[in-house]
Coordinates of C-alpha atoms and ligand atoms in Angstrom, one line a residue:
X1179 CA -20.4 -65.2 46.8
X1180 CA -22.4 -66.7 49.5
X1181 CA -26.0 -66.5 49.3
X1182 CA -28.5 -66.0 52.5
X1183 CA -32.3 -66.2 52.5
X1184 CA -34.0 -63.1 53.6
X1185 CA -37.0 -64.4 55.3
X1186 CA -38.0 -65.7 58.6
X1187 CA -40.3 -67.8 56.7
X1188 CA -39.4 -71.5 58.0
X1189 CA -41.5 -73.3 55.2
X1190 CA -40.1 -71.1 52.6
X1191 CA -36.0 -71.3 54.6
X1192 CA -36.5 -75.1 54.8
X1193 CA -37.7 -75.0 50.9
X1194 CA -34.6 -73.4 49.9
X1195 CA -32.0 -75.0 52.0
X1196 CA -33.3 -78.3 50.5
X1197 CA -31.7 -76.9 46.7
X1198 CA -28.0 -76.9 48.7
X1199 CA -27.3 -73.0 47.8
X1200 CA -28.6 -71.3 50.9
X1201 CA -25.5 -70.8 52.9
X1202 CA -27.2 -68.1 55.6
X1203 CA -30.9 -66.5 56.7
X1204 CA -31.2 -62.7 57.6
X1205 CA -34.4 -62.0 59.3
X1206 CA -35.6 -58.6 60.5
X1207 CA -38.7 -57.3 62.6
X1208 CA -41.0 -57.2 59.9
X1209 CA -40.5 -60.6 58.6
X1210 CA -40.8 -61.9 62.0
X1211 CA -44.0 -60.0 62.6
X1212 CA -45.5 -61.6 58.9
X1213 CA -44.8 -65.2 61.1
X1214 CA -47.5 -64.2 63.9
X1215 CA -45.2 -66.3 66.1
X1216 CA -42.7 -65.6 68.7
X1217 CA -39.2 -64.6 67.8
X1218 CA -37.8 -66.6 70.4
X1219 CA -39.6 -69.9 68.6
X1220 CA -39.4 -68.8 64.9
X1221 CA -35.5 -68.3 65.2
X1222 CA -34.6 -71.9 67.4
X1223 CA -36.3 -73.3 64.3
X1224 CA -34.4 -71.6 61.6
X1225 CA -31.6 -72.4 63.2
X1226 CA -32.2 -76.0 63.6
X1227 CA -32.5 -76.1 60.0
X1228 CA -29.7 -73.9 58.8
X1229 CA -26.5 -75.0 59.5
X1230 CA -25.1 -71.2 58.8
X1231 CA -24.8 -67.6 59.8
X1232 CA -28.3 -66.5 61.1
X1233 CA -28.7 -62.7 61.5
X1234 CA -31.3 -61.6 64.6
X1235 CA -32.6 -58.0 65.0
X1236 CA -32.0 -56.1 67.7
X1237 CA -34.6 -53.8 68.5
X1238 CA -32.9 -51.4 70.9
X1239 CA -32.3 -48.1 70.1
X1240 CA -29.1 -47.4 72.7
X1241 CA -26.3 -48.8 72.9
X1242 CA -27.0 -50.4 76.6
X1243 CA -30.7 -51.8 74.6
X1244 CA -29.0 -53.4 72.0
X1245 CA -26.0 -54.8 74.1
X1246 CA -28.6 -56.6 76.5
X1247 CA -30.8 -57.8 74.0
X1248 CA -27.7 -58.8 71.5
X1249 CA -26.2 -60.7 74.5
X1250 CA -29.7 -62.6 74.9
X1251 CA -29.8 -63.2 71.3
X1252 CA -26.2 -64.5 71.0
X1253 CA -27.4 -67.2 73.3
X1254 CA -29.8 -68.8 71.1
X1255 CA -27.7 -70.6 68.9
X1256 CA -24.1 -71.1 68.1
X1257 CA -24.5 -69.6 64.3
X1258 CA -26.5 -66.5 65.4
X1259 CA -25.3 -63.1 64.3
X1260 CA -26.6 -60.0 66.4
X1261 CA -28.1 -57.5 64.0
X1262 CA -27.8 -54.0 64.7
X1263 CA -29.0 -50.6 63.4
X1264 CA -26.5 -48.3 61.4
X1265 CA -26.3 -45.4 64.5
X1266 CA -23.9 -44.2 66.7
X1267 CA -25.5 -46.1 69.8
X1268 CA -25.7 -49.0 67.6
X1269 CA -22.0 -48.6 66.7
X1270 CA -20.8 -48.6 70.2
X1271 CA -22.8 -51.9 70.9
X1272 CA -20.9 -53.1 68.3
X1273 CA -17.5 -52.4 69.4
X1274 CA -18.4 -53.8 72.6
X1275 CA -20.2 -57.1 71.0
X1276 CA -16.9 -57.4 69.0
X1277 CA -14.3 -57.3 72.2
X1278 CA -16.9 -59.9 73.6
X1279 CA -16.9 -62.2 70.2
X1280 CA -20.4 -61.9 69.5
X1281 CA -20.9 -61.8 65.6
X1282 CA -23.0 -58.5 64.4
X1283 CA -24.7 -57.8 61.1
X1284 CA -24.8 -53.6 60.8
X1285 CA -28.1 -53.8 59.0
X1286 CA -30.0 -50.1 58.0
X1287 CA -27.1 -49.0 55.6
X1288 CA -27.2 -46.6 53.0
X1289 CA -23.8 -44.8 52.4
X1290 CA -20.0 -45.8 51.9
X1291 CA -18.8 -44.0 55.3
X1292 CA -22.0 -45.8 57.5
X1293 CA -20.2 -48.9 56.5
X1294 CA -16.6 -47.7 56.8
X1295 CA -17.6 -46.7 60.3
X1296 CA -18.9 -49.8 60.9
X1297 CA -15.7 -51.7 59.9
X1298 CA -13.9 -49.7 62.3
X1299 CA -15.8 -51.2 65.4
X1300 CA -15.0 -54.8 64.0
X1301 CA -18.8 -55.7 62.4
X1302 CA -18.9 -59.0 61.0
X1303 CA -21.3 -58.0 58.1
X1304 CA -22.3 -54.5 56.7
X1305 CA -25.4 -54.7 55.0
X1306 CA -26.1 -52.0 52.2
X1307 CA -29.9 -51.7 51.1
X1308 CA -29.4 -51.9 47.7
X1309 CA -33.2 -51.5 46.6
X1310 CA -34.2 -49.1 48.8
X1311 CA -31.5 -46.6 47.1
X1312 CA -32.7 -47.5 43.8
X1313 CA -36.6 -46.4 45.2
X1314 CA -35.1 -43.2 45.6
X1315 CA -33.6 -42.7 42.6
X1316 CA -29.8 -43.8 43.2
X1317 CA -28.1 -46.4 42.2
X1318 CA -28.2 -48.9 45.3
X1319 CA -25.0 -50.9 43.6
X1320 CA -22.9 -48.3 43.8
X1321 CA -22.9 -48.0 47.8
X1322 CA -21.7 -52.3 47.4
X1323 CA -18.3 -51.1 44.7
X1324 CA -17.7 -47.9 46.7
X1325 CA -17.6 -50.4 50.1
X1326 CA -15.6 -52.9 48.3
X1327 CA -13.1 -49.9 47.4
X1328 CA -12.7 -48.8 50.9
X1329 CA -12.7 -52.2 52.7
X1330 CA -9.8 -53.7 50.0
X1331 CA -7.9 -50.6 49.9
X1332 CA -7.8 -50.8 54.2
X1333 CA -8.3 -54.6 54.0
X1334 CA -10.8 -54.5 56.6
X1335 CA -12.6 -58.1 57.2
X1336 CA -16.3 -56.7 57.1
X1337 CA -18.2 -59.3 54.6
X1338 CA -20.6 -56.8 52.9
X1339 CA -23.9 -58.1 52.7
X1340 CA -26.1 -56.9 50.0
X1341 CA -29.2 -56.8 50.9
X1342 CA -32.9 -55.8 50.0
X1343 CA -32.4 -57.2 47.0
X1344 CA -35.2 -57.1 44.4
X1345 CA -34.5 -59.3 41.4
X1346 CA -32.0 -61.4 39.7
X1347 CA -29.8 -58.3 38.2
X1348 CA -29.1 -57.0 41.6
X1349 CA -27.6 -60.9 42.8
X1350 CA -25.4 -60.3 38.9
X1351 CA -24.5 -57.0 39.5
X1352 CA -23.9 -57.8 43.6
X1353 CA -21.2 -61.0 42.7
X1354 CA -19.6 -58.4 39.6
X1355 CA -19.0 -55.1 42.9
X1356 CA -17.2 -58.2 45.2
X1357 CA -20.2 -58.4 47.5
X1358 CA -19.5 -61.3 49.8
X1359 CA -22.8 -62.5 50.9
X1360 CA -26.4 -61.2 48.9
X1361 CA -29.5 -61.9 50.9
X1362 CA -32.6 -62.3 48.9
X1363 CA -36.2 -63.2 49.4
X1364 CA -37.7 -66.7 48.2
X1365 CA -38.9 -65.9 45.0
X1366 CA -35.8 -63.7 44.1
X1367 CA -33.5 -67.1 44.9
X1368 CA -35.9 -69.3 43.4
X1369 CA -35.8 -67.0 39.7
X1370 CA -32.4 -67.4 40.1
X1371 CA -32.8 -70.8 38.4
X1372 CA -34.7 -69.8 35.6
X1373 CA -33.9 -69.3 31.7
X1374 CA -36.4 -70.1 28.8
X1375 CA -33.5 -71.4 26.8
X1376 CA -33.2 -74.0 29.4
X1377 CA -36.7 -75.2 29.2
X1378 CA -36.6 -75.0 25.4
X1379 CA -33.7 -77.1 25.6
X1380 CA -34.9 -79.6 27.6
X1381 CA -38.1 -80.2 25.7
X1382 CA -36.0 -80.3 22.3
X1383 CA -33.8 -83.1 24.4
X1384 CA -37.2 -85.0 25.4
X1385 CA -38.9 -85.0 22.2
X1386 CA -36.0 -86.2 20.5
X1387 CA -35.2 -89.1 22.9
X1388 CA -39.0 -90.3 21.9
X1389 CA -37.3 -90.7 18.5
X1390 CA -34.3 -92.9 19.8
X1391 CA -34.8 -96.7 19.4
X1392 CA -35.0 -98.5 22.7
X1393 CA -34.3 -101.3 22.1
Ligands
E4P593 C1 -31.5 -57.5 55.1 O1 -30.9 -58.1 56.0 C2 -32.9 -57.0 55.3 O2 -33.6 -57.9 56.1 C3 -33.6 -56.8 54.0 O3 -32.9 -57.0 52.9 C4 -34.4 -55.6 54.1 O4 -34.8 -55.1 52.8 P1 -36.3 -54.9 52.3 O5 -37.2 -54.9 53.5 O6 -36.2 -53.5 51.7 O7 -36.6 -56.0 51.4

């Protein structure tokens, strides 16, 4: 399972691409708007320092919006992936950024059929909000195996993405349902890493080398 960092963050992005696990970013309006910089400048950075798929947001809300902003945004680097809303304008952009070659993320998701529909107008990635179910009271994993089911049973080439992604269970449970890619913040990916048996461990190691002769 690939693993992409959800930020636009370029500190935090350059951070995490130094551990050699970050194989992606996904950025979206709000995390550009925490930069207080301009998109333009915040994603020619990231992608100067992520040699990797780079999802940019499309703001548009029809289909002739997103295609003319998508198009712009296609320009900017090589490894950029147009991001587009889960609608039926945003759909149609997609078929038609698809016939062109431009790469699209169909970001907004929420249900097995959005992203079969997407699949059928050749998106790149579908990205299920896996979080966001579970603030409602369902069980945002689900939506990633029910996708999984549909896309091998039709073998459709959409990587599902799972995204908002709120701690270390979800990335477990997200590589166990098949996901392809799982975008997570910074301090998800950086948890990631941790286990108290592993720091026991190492101090037991440490102390007891003190107790090995040296020479
Ligand atoms: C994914 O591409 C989105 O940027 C992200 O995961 C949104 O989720 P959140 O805002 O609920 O964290």
């Amino acid at each position: 399972m690939k693993l992409f960092i959800d930020t636009a963050d370029v500190a935090q992005i350059k951070e995490a691409y130094s551990w050699g696990i970050v194989d992606g970013v996904t950025t979206n309006p709000t995390h550009v708007s925490k930069t207080g910089r301009k998109p333009i400048e915040v994603y020619k950075e990231i992608c100067s320092i992520v040699d990797g798929p780079i999802s940019l947001e499309t703001i548009g809300l029809t289909a002739d919006e997103i295609l003319k902003e998508g198009r712009e945004l296609a320009k900017v680097h090589k490894n950029a992936v147009v991001k587009v809303v889960n609608t039926r304008e945003g759909l149609k952009a997609v078929k038609q950024f698809t016939a062109e070659g431009i790469k699209t993320n169909v970001t907004v998701t929420f249900s097995p059929l959005q992203a079969f529909l997407a699949a059928k107008v050749g998106a790149g990635y579908i990205s299920p909000f896996v979080g966001r179910l579970d603030n409602i009271g369902h069980i945002g994993m689900d939506v990633v195996r029910q996708i999984r089911t549909i896309y091998d049973n039709y073998d459709y080439k959409t990587q599902i993405l799972a995204a908002a992604i709120r701690h270390p269970l979800h990335v477990l449970e997200a590589a166990m349902a098949g996901a392809d890619v799982c975008t997570m913040s910074f301090d998800v990916m950086k948890m990631l890493y941790d286990h108290p048996l592993t720091d026991i461990g190492i101090e037991m190691f440490l102390n007891d080398w003190k107790k090995v002769p040296k020479s």
